[in-house]
JSON list of C-alpha atoms in Angstrom, two decimals:
[
{"chain": "A", "resi": 193, "resn": "UNK", "atom": "CA", "xyz": [-7.23, 3.60, 25.38]},
{"chain": "A", "resi": 194, "resn": "UNK", "atom": "CA", "xyz": [-3.70, 2.40, 24.54]},
{"chain": "A", "resi": 195, "resn": "UNK", "atom": "CA", "xyz": [-0.89, 3.26, 26.93]},
{"chain": "A", "resi": 196, "resn": "UNK", "atom": "CA", "xyz": [2.08, 4.78, 25.12]},
{"chain": "A", "resi": 197, "resn": "UNK", "atom": "CA", "xyz": [5.62, 5.24, 26.42]},
{"chain": "A", "resi": 198, "resn": "UNK", "atom": "CA", "xyz": [7.28, 8.20, 24.71]},
{"chain": "A", "resi": 199, "resn": "UNK", "atom": "CA", "xyz": [11.09, 8.26, 25.08]},
{"chain": "A", "resi": 200, "resn": "UNK", "atom": "CA", "xyz": [12.35, 11.63, 23.81]},
{"chain": "A", "resi": 201, "resn": "UNK", "atom": "CA", "xyz": [15.04, 13.88, 25.28]},
{"chain": "A", "resi": 202, "resn": "UNK", "atom": "CA", "xyz": [13.92, 17.13, 23.62]},
{"chain": "A", "resi": 203, "resn": "UNK", "atom": "CA", "xyz": [11.55, 18.60, 26.23]},
{"chain": "A", "resi": 204, "resn": "UNK", "atom": "CA", "xyz": [9.60, 20.85, 23.89]},
{"chain": "A", "resi": 205, "resn": "UNK", "atom": "CA", "xyz": [9.05, 18.05, 21.40]},
{"chain": "A", "resi": 206, "resn": "UNK", "atom": "CA", "xyz": [8.28, 15.57, 24.18]},
{"chain": "A", "resi": 207, "resn": "UNK", "atom": "CA", "xyz": [5.71, 17.86, 25.79]},
{"chain": "A", "resi": 208, "resn": "UNK", "atom": "CA", "xyz": [4.16, 18.74, 22.42]},
{"chain": "A", "resi": 209, "resn": "UNK", "atom": "CA", "xyz": [3.81, 15.13, 21.30]},
{"chain": "A", "resi": 210, "resn": "UNK", "atom": "CA", "xyz": [2.47, 14.03, 24.67]},
{"chain": "A", "resi": 211, "resn": "UNK", "atom": "CA", "xyz": [-0.18, 16.74, 24.61]},
{"chain": "A", "resi": 212, "resn": "UNK", "atom": "CA", "xyz": [-1.11, 16.03, 21.00]},
{"chain": "A", "resi": 213, "resn": "UNK", "atom": "CA", "xyz": [-1.34, 12.26, 21.49]},
{"chain": "A", "resi": 214, "resn": "UNK", "atom": "CA", "xyz": [-3.39, 12.53, 24.66]},
{"chain": "A", "resi": 215, "resn": "UNK", "atom": "CA", "xyz": [-5.75, 14.86, 22.83]},
{"chain": "A", "resi": 216, "resn": "UNK", "atom": "CA", "xyz": [-6.35, 11.98, 20.39]},
{"chain": "A", "resi": 217, "resn": "UNK", "atom": "CA", "xyz": [-7.06, 9.53, 23.21]},
{"chain": "A", "resi": 218, "resn": "UNK", "atom": "CA", "xyz": [-3.97, 7.47, 24.19]},
{"chain": "A", "resi": 219, "resn": "UNK", "atom": "CA", "xyz": [-2.51, 7.73, 27.67]},
{"chain": "A", "resi": 220, "resn": "UNK", "atom": "CA", "xyz": [1.12, 8.78, 27.42]},
{"chain": "A", "resi": 221, "resn": "UNK", "atom": "CA", "xyz": [3.96, 8.28, 29.89]},
{"chain": "A", "resi": 222, "resn": "UNK", "atom": "CA", "xyz": [6.99, 10.36, 28.88]},
{"chain": "A", "resi": 223, "resn": "UNK", "atom": "CA", "xyz": [10.65, 9.64, 29.62]},
{"chain": "A", "resi": 224, "resn": "UNK", "atom": "CA", "xyz": [13.61, 11.91, 28.87]},
{"chain": "A", "resi": 225, "resn": "UNK", "atom": "CA", "xyz": [16.30, 9.24, 28.49]},
{"chain": "A", "resi": 226, "resn": "UNK", "atom": "CA", "xyz": [16.83, 5.63, 27.51]},
{"chain": "A", "resi": 227, "resn": "UNK", "atom": "CA", "xyz": [17.49, 4.60, 31.10]},
{"chain": "A", "resi": 228, "resn": "UNK", "atom": "CA", "xyz": [14.30, 6.30, 32.32]},
{"chain": "A", "resi": 229, "resn": "UNK", "atom": "CA", "xyz": [12.33, 4.66, 29.52]},
{"chain": "A", "resi": 230, "resn": "UNK", "atom": "CA", "xyz": [13.58, 1.16, 30.35]},
{"chain": "A", "resi": 231, "resn": "UNK", "atom": "CA", "xyz": [12.78, 1.76, 34.02]},
{"chain": "A", "resi": 232, "resn": "UNK", "atom": "CA", "xyz": [9.26, 2.85, 33.08]},
{"chain": "A", "resi": 233, "resn": "UNK", "atom": "CA", "xyz": [8.75, -0.33, 31.07]},
{"chain": "A", "resi": 234, "resn": "UNK", "atom": "CA", "xyz": [9.50, -2.39, 34.17]},
{"chain": "A", "resi": 235, "resn": "UNK", "atom": "CA", "xyz": [6.93, -0.54, 36.27]},
{"chain": "A", "resi": 236, "resn": "UNK", "atom": "CA", "xyz": [4.23, 0.76, 33.92]},
{"chain": "A", "resi": 237, "resn": "UNK", "atom": "CA", "xyz": [1.85, -1.13, 31.66]},
{"chain": "A", "resi": 238, "resn": "UNK", "atom": "CA", "xyz": [2.81, -0.21, 28.12]},
{"chain": "A", "resi": 239, "resn": "UNK", "atom": "CA", "xyz": [1.13, -1.09, 24.82]},
{"chain": "A", "resi": 240, "resn": "UNK", "atom": "CA", "xyz": [3.62, 0.63, 22.49]},
{"chain": "A", "resi": 241, "resn": "UNK", "atom": "CA", "xyz": [6.88, 2.57, 22.70]},
{"chain": "A", "resi": 242, "resn": "UNK", "atom": "CA", "xyz": [7.66, 5.68, 20.66]},
{"chain": "A", "resi": 243, "resn": "UNK", "atom": "CA", "xyz": [11.44, 5.92, 20.74]},
{"chain": "A", "resi": 244, "resn": "UNK", "atom": "CA", "xyz": [13.77, 8.72, 19.67]},
{"chain": "A", "resi": 245, "resn": "UNK", "atom": "CA", "xyz": [17.02, 7.40, 18.19]},
{"chain": "A", "resi": 246, "resn": "UNK", "atom": "CA", "xyz": [19.23, 10.23, 19.42]},
{"chain": "A", "resi": 247, "resn": "UNK", "atom": "CA", "xyz": [19.22, 10.01, 23.24]},
{"chain": "A", "resi": 248, "resn": "UNK", "atom": "CA", "xyz": [21.75, 11.49, 25.68]},
{"chain": "A", "resi": 249, "resn": "UNK", "atom": "CA", "xyz": [22.64, 8.34, 27.66]},
{"chain": "A", "resi": 250, "resn": "UNK", "atom": "CA", "xyz": [22.00, 5.14, 25.74]},
{"chain": "A", "resi": 251, "resn": "UNK", "atom": "CA", "xyz": [21.24, 5.61, 22.05]},
{"chain": "A", "resi": 252, "resn": "UNK", "atom": "CA", "xyz": [17.88, 4.56, 20.73]},
{"chain": "A", "resi": 253, "resn": "UNK", "atom": "CA", "xyz": [19.26, 1.61, 18.79]},
{"chain": "A", "resi": 254, "resn": "UNK", "atom": "CA", "xyz": [20.53, -0.04, 21.98]},
{"chain": "A", "resi": 255, "resn": "UNK", "atom": "CA", "xyz": [17.33, 0.83, 23.85]},
{"chain": "A", "resi": 256, "resn": "UNK", "atom": "CA", "xyz": [15.32, -0.78, 21.06]},
{"chain": "A", "resi": 257, "resn": "UNK", "atom": "CA", "xyz": [17.42, -3.95, 21.23]},
{"chain": "A", "resi": 258, "resn": "UNK", "atom": "CA", "xyz": [16.87, -4.15, 25.01]},
{"chain": "A", "resi": 259, "resn": "UNK", "atom": "CA", "xyz": [13.14, -3.64, 24.61]},
{"chain": "A", "resi": 260, "resn": "UNK", "atom": "CA", "xyz": [12.92, -6.29, 21.94]},
{"chain": "A", "resi": 261, "resn": "UNK", "atom": "CA", "xyz": [14.87, -8.76, 24.08]},
{"chain": "A", "resi": 262, "resn": "UNK", "atom": "CA", "xyz": [12.63, -8.37, 27.14]},
{"chain": "A", "resi": 263, "resn": "UNK", "atom": "CA", "xyz": [9.17, -7.04, 26.21]},
{"chain": "A", "resi": 264, "resn": "UNK", "atom": "CA", "xyz": [6.74, -8.07, 23.43]},
{"chain": "A", "resi": 265, "resn": "UNK", "atom": "CA", "xyz": [5.67, -4.48, 22.76]},
{"chain": "A", "resi": 266, "resn": "UNK", "atom": "CA", "xyz": [5.83, -2.76, 19.38]},
{"chain": "A", "resi": 267, "resn": "UNK", "atom": "CA", "xyz": [8.29, 0.08, 18.86]},
{"chain": "A", "resi": 268, "resn": "UNK", "atom": "CA", "xyz": [7.94, 3.09, 16.56]},
{"chain": "A", "resi": 269, "resn": "UNK", "atom": "CA", "xyz": [11.22, 4.93, 16.19]},
{"chain": "A", "resi": 270, "resn": "UNK", "atom": "CA", "xyz": [11.56, 8.67, 15.67]},
{"chain": "A", "resi": 271, "resn": "UNK", "atom": "CA", "xyz": [14.46, 9.75, 13.51]},
{"chain": "A", "resi": 272, "resn": "UNK", "atom": "CA", "xyz": [15.47, 13.36, 12.81]},
{"chain": "A", "resi": 273, "resn": "UNK", "atom": "CA", "xyz": [16.51, 12.45, 9.29]},
{"chain": "A", "resi": 274, "resn": "UNK", "atom": "CA", "xyz": [15.23, 10.21, 6.54]},
{"chain": "A", "resi": 275, "resn": "UNK", "atom": "CA", "xyz": [18.74, 8.79, 6.47]},
{"chain": "A", "resi": 276, "resn": "UNK", "atom": "CA", "xyz": [18.72, 5.27, 5.07]},
{"chain": "A", "resi": 277, "resn": "UNK", "atom": "CA", "xyz": [21.44, 4.12, 7.46]},
{"chain": "A", "resi": 278, "resn": "UNK", "atom": "CA", "xyz": [19.42, 5.27, 10.50]},
{"chain": "A", "resi": 279, "resn": "UNK", "atom": "CA", "xyz": [16.29, 3.55, 9.22]},
{"chain": "A", "resi": 280, "resn": "UNK", "atom": "CA", "xyz": [18.10, 0.29, 8.47]},
{"chain": "A", "resi": 281, "resn": "UNK", "atom": "CA", "xyz": [19.84, 0.28, 11.86]},
{"chain": "A", "resi": 282, "resn": "UNK", "atom": "CA", "xyz": [16.55, 0.97, 13.63]},
{"chain": "A", "resi": 283, "resn": "UNK", "atom": "CA", "xyz": [14.74, -1.82, 11.80]},
{"chain": "A", "resi": 284, "resn": "UNK", "atom": "CA", "xyz": [17.63, -4.20, 12.44]},
{"chain": "A", "resi": 285, "resn": "UNK", "atom": "CA", "xyz": [17.44, -3.30, 16.15]},
{"chain": "A", "resi": 286, "resn": "UNK", "atom": "CA", "xyz": [13.80, -4.40, 16.17]},
{"chain": "A", "resi": 287, "resn": "UNK", "atom": "CA", "xyz": [11.62, -1.35, 15.42]},
{"chain": "A", "resi": 288, "resn": "UNK", "atom": "CA", "xyz": [8.20, -2.11, 13.93]},
{"chain": "A", "resi": 289, "resn": "UNK", "atom": "CA", "xyz": [7.81, 1.21, 12.15]},
{"chain": "A", "resi": 290, "resn": "UNK", "atom": "CA", "xyz": [9.44, 4.62, 11.87]},
{"chain": "A", "resi": 291, "resn": "UNK", "atom": "CA", "xyz": [8.44, 8.26, 11.58]},
{"chain": "A", "resi": 292, "resn": "UNK", "atom": "CA", "xyz": [10.75, 11.01, 10.36]},
{"chain": "A", "resi": 293, "resn": "UNK", "atom": "CA", "xyz": [10.83, 14.28, 12.32]},
{"chain": "A", "resi": 294, "resn": "UNK", "atom": "CA", "xyz": [9.34, 16.81, 12.34]},
{"chain": "A", "resi": 295, "resn": "UNK", "atom": "CA", "xyz": [6.14, 14.90, 12.98]},
{"chain": "A", "resi": 296, "resn": "UNK", "atom": "CA", "xyz": [2.64, 16.08, 13.79]},
{"chain": "A", "resi": 297, "resn": "UNK", "atom": "CA", "xyz": [0.75, 14.50, 16.64]},
{"chain": "A", "resi": 298, "resn": "UNK", "atom": "CA", "xyz": [-2.08, 13.34, 14.37]},
{"chain": "A", "resi": 299, "resn": "UNK", "atom": "CA", "xyz": [0.38, 11.62, 12.03]},
{"chain": "A", "resi": 300, "resn": "UNK", "atom": "CA", "xyz": [2.10, 9.83, 14.90]},
{"chain": "A", "resi": 301, "resn": "UNK", "atom": "CA", "xyz": [-1.26, 8.86, 16.38]},
{"chain": "A", "resi": 302, "resn": "UNK", "atom": "CA", "xyz": [-2.27, 7.35, 13.02]},
{"chain": "A", "resi": 303, "resn": "UNK", "atom": "CA", "xyz": [0.94, 5.29, 12.89]},
{"chain": "A", "resi": 304, "resn": "UNK", "atom": "CA", "xyz": [0.38, 4.13, 16.49]},
{"chain": "A", "resi": 305, "resn": "UNK", "atom": "CA", "xyz": [-3.16, 3.02, 15.70]},
{"chain": "A", "resi": 306, "resn": "UNK", "atom": "CA", "xyz": [-2.02, 1.25, 12.54]},
{"chain": "A", "resi": 307, "resn": "UNK", "atom": "CA", "xyz": [0.61, -0.73, 14.46]},
{"chain": "A", "resi": 308, "resn": "UNK", "atom": "CA", "xyz": [-1.78, -1.56, 17.32]},
{"chain": "A", "resi": 309, "resn": "UNK", "atom": "CA", "xyz": [-5.00, -2.20, 15.45]},
{"chain": "A", "resi": 310, "resn": "UNK", "atom": "CA", "xyz": [-6.56, -5.61, 15.98]},
{"chain": "A", "resi": 311, "resn": "UNK", "atom": "CA", "xyz": [-7.21, -8.31, 13.46]},
{"chain": "A", "resi": 312, "resn": "UNK", "atom": "CA", "xyz": [-10.68, -9.82, 13.29]},
{"chain": "A", "resi": 313, "resn": "UNK", "atom": "CA", "xyz": [-10.81, -13.47, 12.34]},
{"chain": "A", "resi": 314, "resn": "UNK", "atom": "CA", "xyz": [-12.14, -14.06, 8.84]},
{"chain": "A", "resi": 315, "resn": "UNK", "atom": "CA", "xyz": [-15.59, -15.67, 8.77]},
{"chain": "A", "resi": 316, "resn": "UNK", "atom": "CA", "xyz": [-14.46, -17.73, 5.76]},
{"chain": "A", "resi": 317, "resn": "UNK", "atom": "CA", "xyz": [-11.82, -19.57, 7.77]},
{"chain": "A", "resi": 318, "resn": "UNK", "atom": "CA", "xyz": [-11.96, -21.96, 10.70]},
{"chain": "A", "resi": 319, "resn": "UNK", "atom": "CA", "xyz": [-11.28, -20.52, 14.13]},
{"chain": "A", "resi": 320, "resn": "UNK", "atom": "CA", "xyz": [-8.29, -22.79, 14.77]},
{"chain": "A", "resi": 321, "resn": "UNK", "atom": "CA", "xyz": [-5.83, -24.00, 12.15]},
{"chain": "A", "resi": 322, "resn": "UNK", "atom": "CA", "xyz": [-2.93, -26.41, 12.64]},
{"chain": "A", "resi": 323, "resn": "UNK", "atom": "CA", "xyz": [0.20, -26.27, 10.50]},
{"chain": "A", "resi": 324, "resn": "UNK", "atom": "CA", "xyz": [2.77, -28.80, 11.68]},
{"chain": "A", "resi": 325, "resn": "UNK", "atom": "CA", "xyz": [3.86, -27.69, 15.16]},
{"chain": "A", "resi": 326, "resn": "UNK", "atom": "CA", "xyz": [2.15, -24.31, 14.74]},
{"chain": "A", "resi": 327, "resn": "UNK", "atom": "CA", "xyz": [-1.45, -23.68, 15.84]},
{"chain": "A", "resi": 328, "resn": "UNK", "atom": "CA", "xyz": [-3.18, -20.49, 14.70]},
{"chain": "A", "resi": 329, "resn": "UNK", "atom": "CA", "xyz": [-6.22, -19.60, 16.81]},
{"chain": "A", "resi": 330, "resn": "UNK", "atom": "CA", "xyz": [-8.01, -16.86, 14.89]},
{"chain": "A", "resi": 331, "resn": "UNK", "atom": "CA", "xyz": [-10.93, -16.41, 17.26]},
{"chain": "A", "resi": 332, "resn": "UNK", "atom": "CA", "xyz": [-8.61, -16.19, 20.27]},
{"chain": "A", "resi": 333, "resn": "UNK", "atom": "CA", "xyz": [-5.94, -14.21, 18.39]},
{"chain": "A", "resi": 334, "resn": "UNK", "atom": "CA", "xyz": [-3.19, -16.48, 19.73]},
{"chain": "A", "resi": 335, "resn": "UNK", "atom": "CA", "xyz": [-0.39, -18.60, 18.32]},
{"chain": "A", "resi": 336, "resn": "UNK", "atom": "CA", "xyz": [1.13, -21.70, 19.90]},
{"chain": "A", "resi": 337, "resn": "UNK", "atom": "CA", "xyz": [4.06, -23.85, 18.83]},
{"chain": "A", "resi": 338, "resn": "UNK", "atom": "CA", "xyz": [4.30, -27.39, 20.19]},
{"chain": "A", "resi": 339, "resn": "UNK", "atom": "CA", "xyz": [1.59, -26.38, 22.64]},
{"chain": "A", "resi": 340, "resn": "UNK", "atom": "CA", "xyz": [3.52, -23.40, 24.00]},
{"chain": "A", "resi": 341, "resn": "UNK", "atom": "CA", "xyz": [2.30, -19.79, 23.50]},
{"chain": "A", "resi": 342, "resn": "UNK", "atom": "CA", "xyz": [4.31, -17.67, 21.08]},
{"chain": "A", "resi": 343, "resn": "UNK", "atom": "CA", "xyz": [4.64, -14.05, 22.27]},
{"chain": "A", "resi": 344, "resn": "UNK", "atom": "CA", "xyz": [4.02, -11.78, 19.28]},
{"chain": "A", "resi": 345, "resn": "UNK", "atom": "CA", "xyz": [3.57, -8.04, 19.07]},
{"chain": "A", "resi": 346, "resn": "UNK", "atom": "CA", "xyz": [0.20, -6.91, 17.62]},
{"chain": "A", "resi": 347, "resn": "UNK", "atom": "CA", "xyz": [1.84, -6.19, 14.29]},
{"chain": "A", "resi": 348, "resn": "UNK", "atom": "CA", "xyz": [3.63, -9.55, 14.18]},
{"chain": "A", "resi": 349, "resn": "UNK", "atom": "CA", "xyz": [0.36, -11.31, 14.99]},
{"chain": "A", "resi": 350, "resn": "UNK", "atom": "CA", "xyz": [-1.48, -9.40, 12.28]},
{"chain": "A", "resi": 351, "resn": "UNK", "atom": "CA", "xyz": [1.26, -10.25, 9.78]},
{"chain": "A", "resi": 352, "resn": "UNK", "atom": "CA", "xyz": [1.09, -13.97, 10.57]},
{"chain": "A", "resi": 353, "resn": "UNK", "atom": "CA", "xyz": [-2.71, -14.04, 10.48]},
{"chain": "A", "resi": 354, "resn": "UNK", "atom": "CA", "xyz": [-2.69, -12.27, 7.13]},
{"chain": "A", "resi": 355, "resn": "UNK", "atom": "CA", "xyz": [-0.14, -14.62, 5.56]},
{"chain": "A", "resi": 356, "resn": "UNK", "atom": "CA", "xyz": [-1.72, -17.78, 6.96]},
{"chain": "A", "resi": 357, "resn": "UNK", "atom": "CA", "xyz": [-5.20, -16.81, 5.76]},
{"chain": "A", "resi": 358, "resn": "UNK", "atom": "CA", "xyz": [-4.19, -17.93, 2.27]},
{"chain": "A", "resi": 359, "resn": "UNK", "atom": "CA", "xyz": [-1.46, -20.61, 2.47]},
{"chain": "A", "resi": 360, "resn": "UNK", "atom": "CA", "xyz": [0.63, -20.88, -0.68]},
{"chain": "A", "resi": 361, "resn": "UNK", "atom": "CA", "xyz": [-0.38, -17.46, -1.97]},
{"chain": "A", "resi": 362, "resn": "UNK", "atom": "CA", "xyz": [2.52, -15.09, -2.66]},
{"chain": "A", "resi": 363, "resn": "UNK", "atom": "CA", "xyz": [1.92, -11.71, -1.03]},
{"chain": "A", "resi": 364, "resn": "UNK", "atom": "CA", "xyz": [3.86, -8.84, -2.58]},
{"chain": "A", "resi": 365, "resn": "UNK", "atom": "CA", "xyz": [5.81, -6.64, -0.17]},
{"chain": "A", "resi": 366, "resn": "UNK", "atom": "CA", "xyz": [3.84, -3.61, -1.33]},
{"chain": "A", "resi": 367, "resn": "UNK", "atom": "CA", "xyz": [0.55, -5.39, -0.57]},
{"chain": "A", "resi": 368, "resn": "UNK", "atom": "CA", "xyz": [1.73, -6.27, 2.94]},
{"chain": "A", "resi": 369, "resn": "UNK", "atom": "CA", "xyz": [2.84, -2.66, 3.50]},
{"chain": "A", "resi": 370, "resn": "UNK", "atom": "CA", "xyz": [-0.67, -1.50, 2.73]},
{"chain": "A", "resi": 371, "resn": "UNK", "atom": "CA", "xyz": [-2.75, -4.19, 4.43]},
{"chain": "A", "resi": 372, "resn": "UNK", "atom": "CA", "xyz": [-0.63, -4.97, 7.52]},
{"chain": "A", "resi": 373, "resn": "UNK", "atom": "CA", "xyz": [1.31, -1.77, 8.22]},
{"chain": "A", "resi": 374, "resn": "UNK", "atom": "CA", "xyz": [-1.26, 0.65, 6.82]},
{"chain": "A", "resi": 375, "resn": "UNK", "atom": "CA", "xyz": [1.37, 2.41, 4.71]},
{"chain": "A", "resi": 376, "resn": "UNK", "atom": "CA", "xyz": [1.08, 3.62, 1.16]},
{"chain": "A", "resi": 377, "resn": "UNK", "atom": "CA", "xyz": [2.41, 0.76, -1.03]},
{"chain": "A", "resi": 378, "resn": "UNK", "atom": "CA", "xyz": [5.15, 3.09, -2.29]},
{"chain": "A", "resi": 379, "resn": "UNK", "atom": "CA", "xyz": [6.69, 3.24, 1.22]},
{"chain": "A", "resi": 380, "resn": "UNK", "atom": "CA", "xyz": [9.91, 1.49, 2.22]},
{"chain": "A", "resi": 381, "resn": "UNK", "atom": "CA", "xyz": [9.51, -2.29, 1.77]},
{"chain": "A", "resi": 382, "resn": "UNK", "atom": "CA", "xyz": [12.33, -2.87, 4.28]},
{"chain": "A", "resi": 383, "resn": "UNK", "atom": "CA", "xyz": [9.62, -2.56, 6.94]},
{"chain": "A", "resi": 384, "resn": "UNK", "atom": "CA", "xyz": [8.18, -5.81, 5.60]},
{"chain": "A", "resi": 385, "resn": "UNK", "atom": "CA", "xyz": [11.54, -7.59, 5.36]},
{"chain": "A", "resi": 386, "resn": "UNK", "atom": "CA", "xyz": [12.38, -6.59, 8.94]},
{"chain": "A", "resi": 387, "resn": "UNK", "atom": "CA", "xyz": [8.97, -7.69, 10.24]},
{"chain": "A", "resi": 388, "resn": "UNK", "atom": "CA", "xyz": [9.25, -11.05, 8.47]},
{"chain": "A", "resi": 389, "resn": "UNK", "atom": "CA", "xyz": [12.75, -11.59, 9.90]},
{"chain": "A", "resi": 390, "resn": "UNK", "atom": "CA", "xyz": [11.53, -10.97, 13.48]},
{"chain": "A", "resi": 391, "resn": "UNK", "atom": "CA", "xyz": [8.49, -13.19, 13.00]},
{"chain": "A", "resi": 392, "resn": "UNK", "atom": "CA", "xyz": [10.69, -16.00, 11.71]},
{"chain": "A", "resi": 393, "resn": "UNK", "atom": "CA", "xyz": [12.85, -15.89, 14.83]},
{"chain": "A", "resi": 394, "resn": "UNK", "atom": "CA", "xyz": [9.73, -16.61, 16.90]},
{"chain": "A", "resi": 395, "resn": "UNK", "atom": "CA", "xyz": [8.03, -19.36, 14.88]},
{"chain": "A", "resi": 396, "resn": "UNK", "atom": "CA", "xyz": [10.78, -21.08, 12.88]},
{"chain": "A", "resi": 397, "resn": "UNK", "atom": "CA", "xyz": [13.13, -23.75, 14.23]},
{"chain": "A", "resi": 398, "resn": "UNK", "atom": "CA", "xyz": [15.82, -22.31, 11.95]},
{"chain": "A", "resi": 399, "resn": "UNK", "atom": "CA", "xyz": [15.04, -18.79, 10.68]},
{"chain": "A", "resi": 400, "resn": "UNK", "atom": "CA", "xyz": [17.75, -19.13, 8.00]},
{"chain": "A", "resi": 401, "resn": "UNK", "atom": "CA", "xyz": [15.91, -22.12, 6.53]},
{"chain": "A", "resi": 402, "resn": "UNK", "atom": "CA", "xyz": [12.30, -21.03, 6.90]},
{"chain": "A", "resi": 403, "resn": "UNK", "atom": "CA", "xyz": [9.57, -23.65, 6.90]},
{"chain": "A", "resi": 404, "resn": "UNK", "atom": "CA", "xyz": [6.50, -21.55, 7.58]},
{"chain": "A", "resi": 405, "resn": "UNK", "atom": "CA", "xyz": [7.25, -18.20, 5.94]},
{"chain": "A", "resi": 406, "resn": "UNK", "atom": "CA", "xyz": [9.01, -18.68, 2.63]},
{"chain": "A", "resi": 407, "resn": "UNK", "atom": "CA", "xyz": [10.54, -16.06, 0.38]},
{"chain": "A", "resi": 408, "resn": "UNK", "atom": "CA", "xyz": [9.37, -15.80, -3.22]},
{"chain": "A", "resi": 409, "resn": "UNK", "atom": "CA", "xyz": [12.45, -14.05, -4.57]},
{"chain": "A", "resi": 410, "resn": "UNK", "atom": "CA", "xyz": [11.70, -10.85, -6.39]},
{"chain": "A", "resi": 411, "resn": "UNK", "atom": "CA", "xyz": [8.02, -10.93, -5.39]},
{"chain": "A", "resi": 412, "resn": "UNK", "atom": "CA", "xyz": [7.34, -11.27, -1.66]},
{"chain": "A", "resi": 413, "resn": "UNK", "atom": "CA", "xyz": [6.42, -13.95, 0.85]},
{"chain": "A", "resi": 414, "resn": "UNK", "atom": "CA", "xyz": [4.14, -16.99, 1.16]},
{"chain": "A", "resi": 415, "resn": "UNK", "atom": "CA", "xyz": [2.98, -19.04, 4.12]},
{"chain": "A", "resi": 416, "resn": "UNK", "atom": "CA", "xyz": [3.88, -22.78, 4.10]},
{"chain": "A", "resi": 417, "resn": "UNK", "atom": "CA", "xyz": [4.54, -25.02, 5.79]},
{"chain": "A", "resi": 418, "resn": "UNK", "atom": "CA", "xyz": [6.83, -27.04, 3.55]}
]
């Protein structure tokens, strides 16, 4: 079962979500503040963080940035509003996905499972593929660059495996939303843009001049390399 860290200051919501998630299977460690959540990450094995944006000590945006800088775990942010500015700031801070409150436990559990779900290697492809300095090991679900492991979150790994399965093919943002994130294709495509931007920082020498993940303007993204 996945181990979830829930950082939420509202006790009734925190207790309700913890109970609902644990009923679905995940083990949940709850923290009432950003500081407590960061402390828990240092001491408790965590597979995914569910993070409220409005916290009493350090706001969720800063907590998300600290998580992203130190731990390769996915983050789902909780926002009380569907405010575009909150969503954009959260994605820019490094969130992998977002859920707007009020949220039901089953809905949040579905988003958690979508972000964490594994990627089986395709039988039609070789187990290990080499693209320049990048090695994609599909059977081992690992990525190396110049022989050094690249630490990716489960969602980032799934995104790279999906793109690299068909080099040169342009994947529409809506298609990636559905196949990688598990969202309806009508959902916010900024999730894809944010995920691509984070992935580029980990595999590209210069993310502003991408070699491996290229933008097809007005359509989506393709895997290179050039």
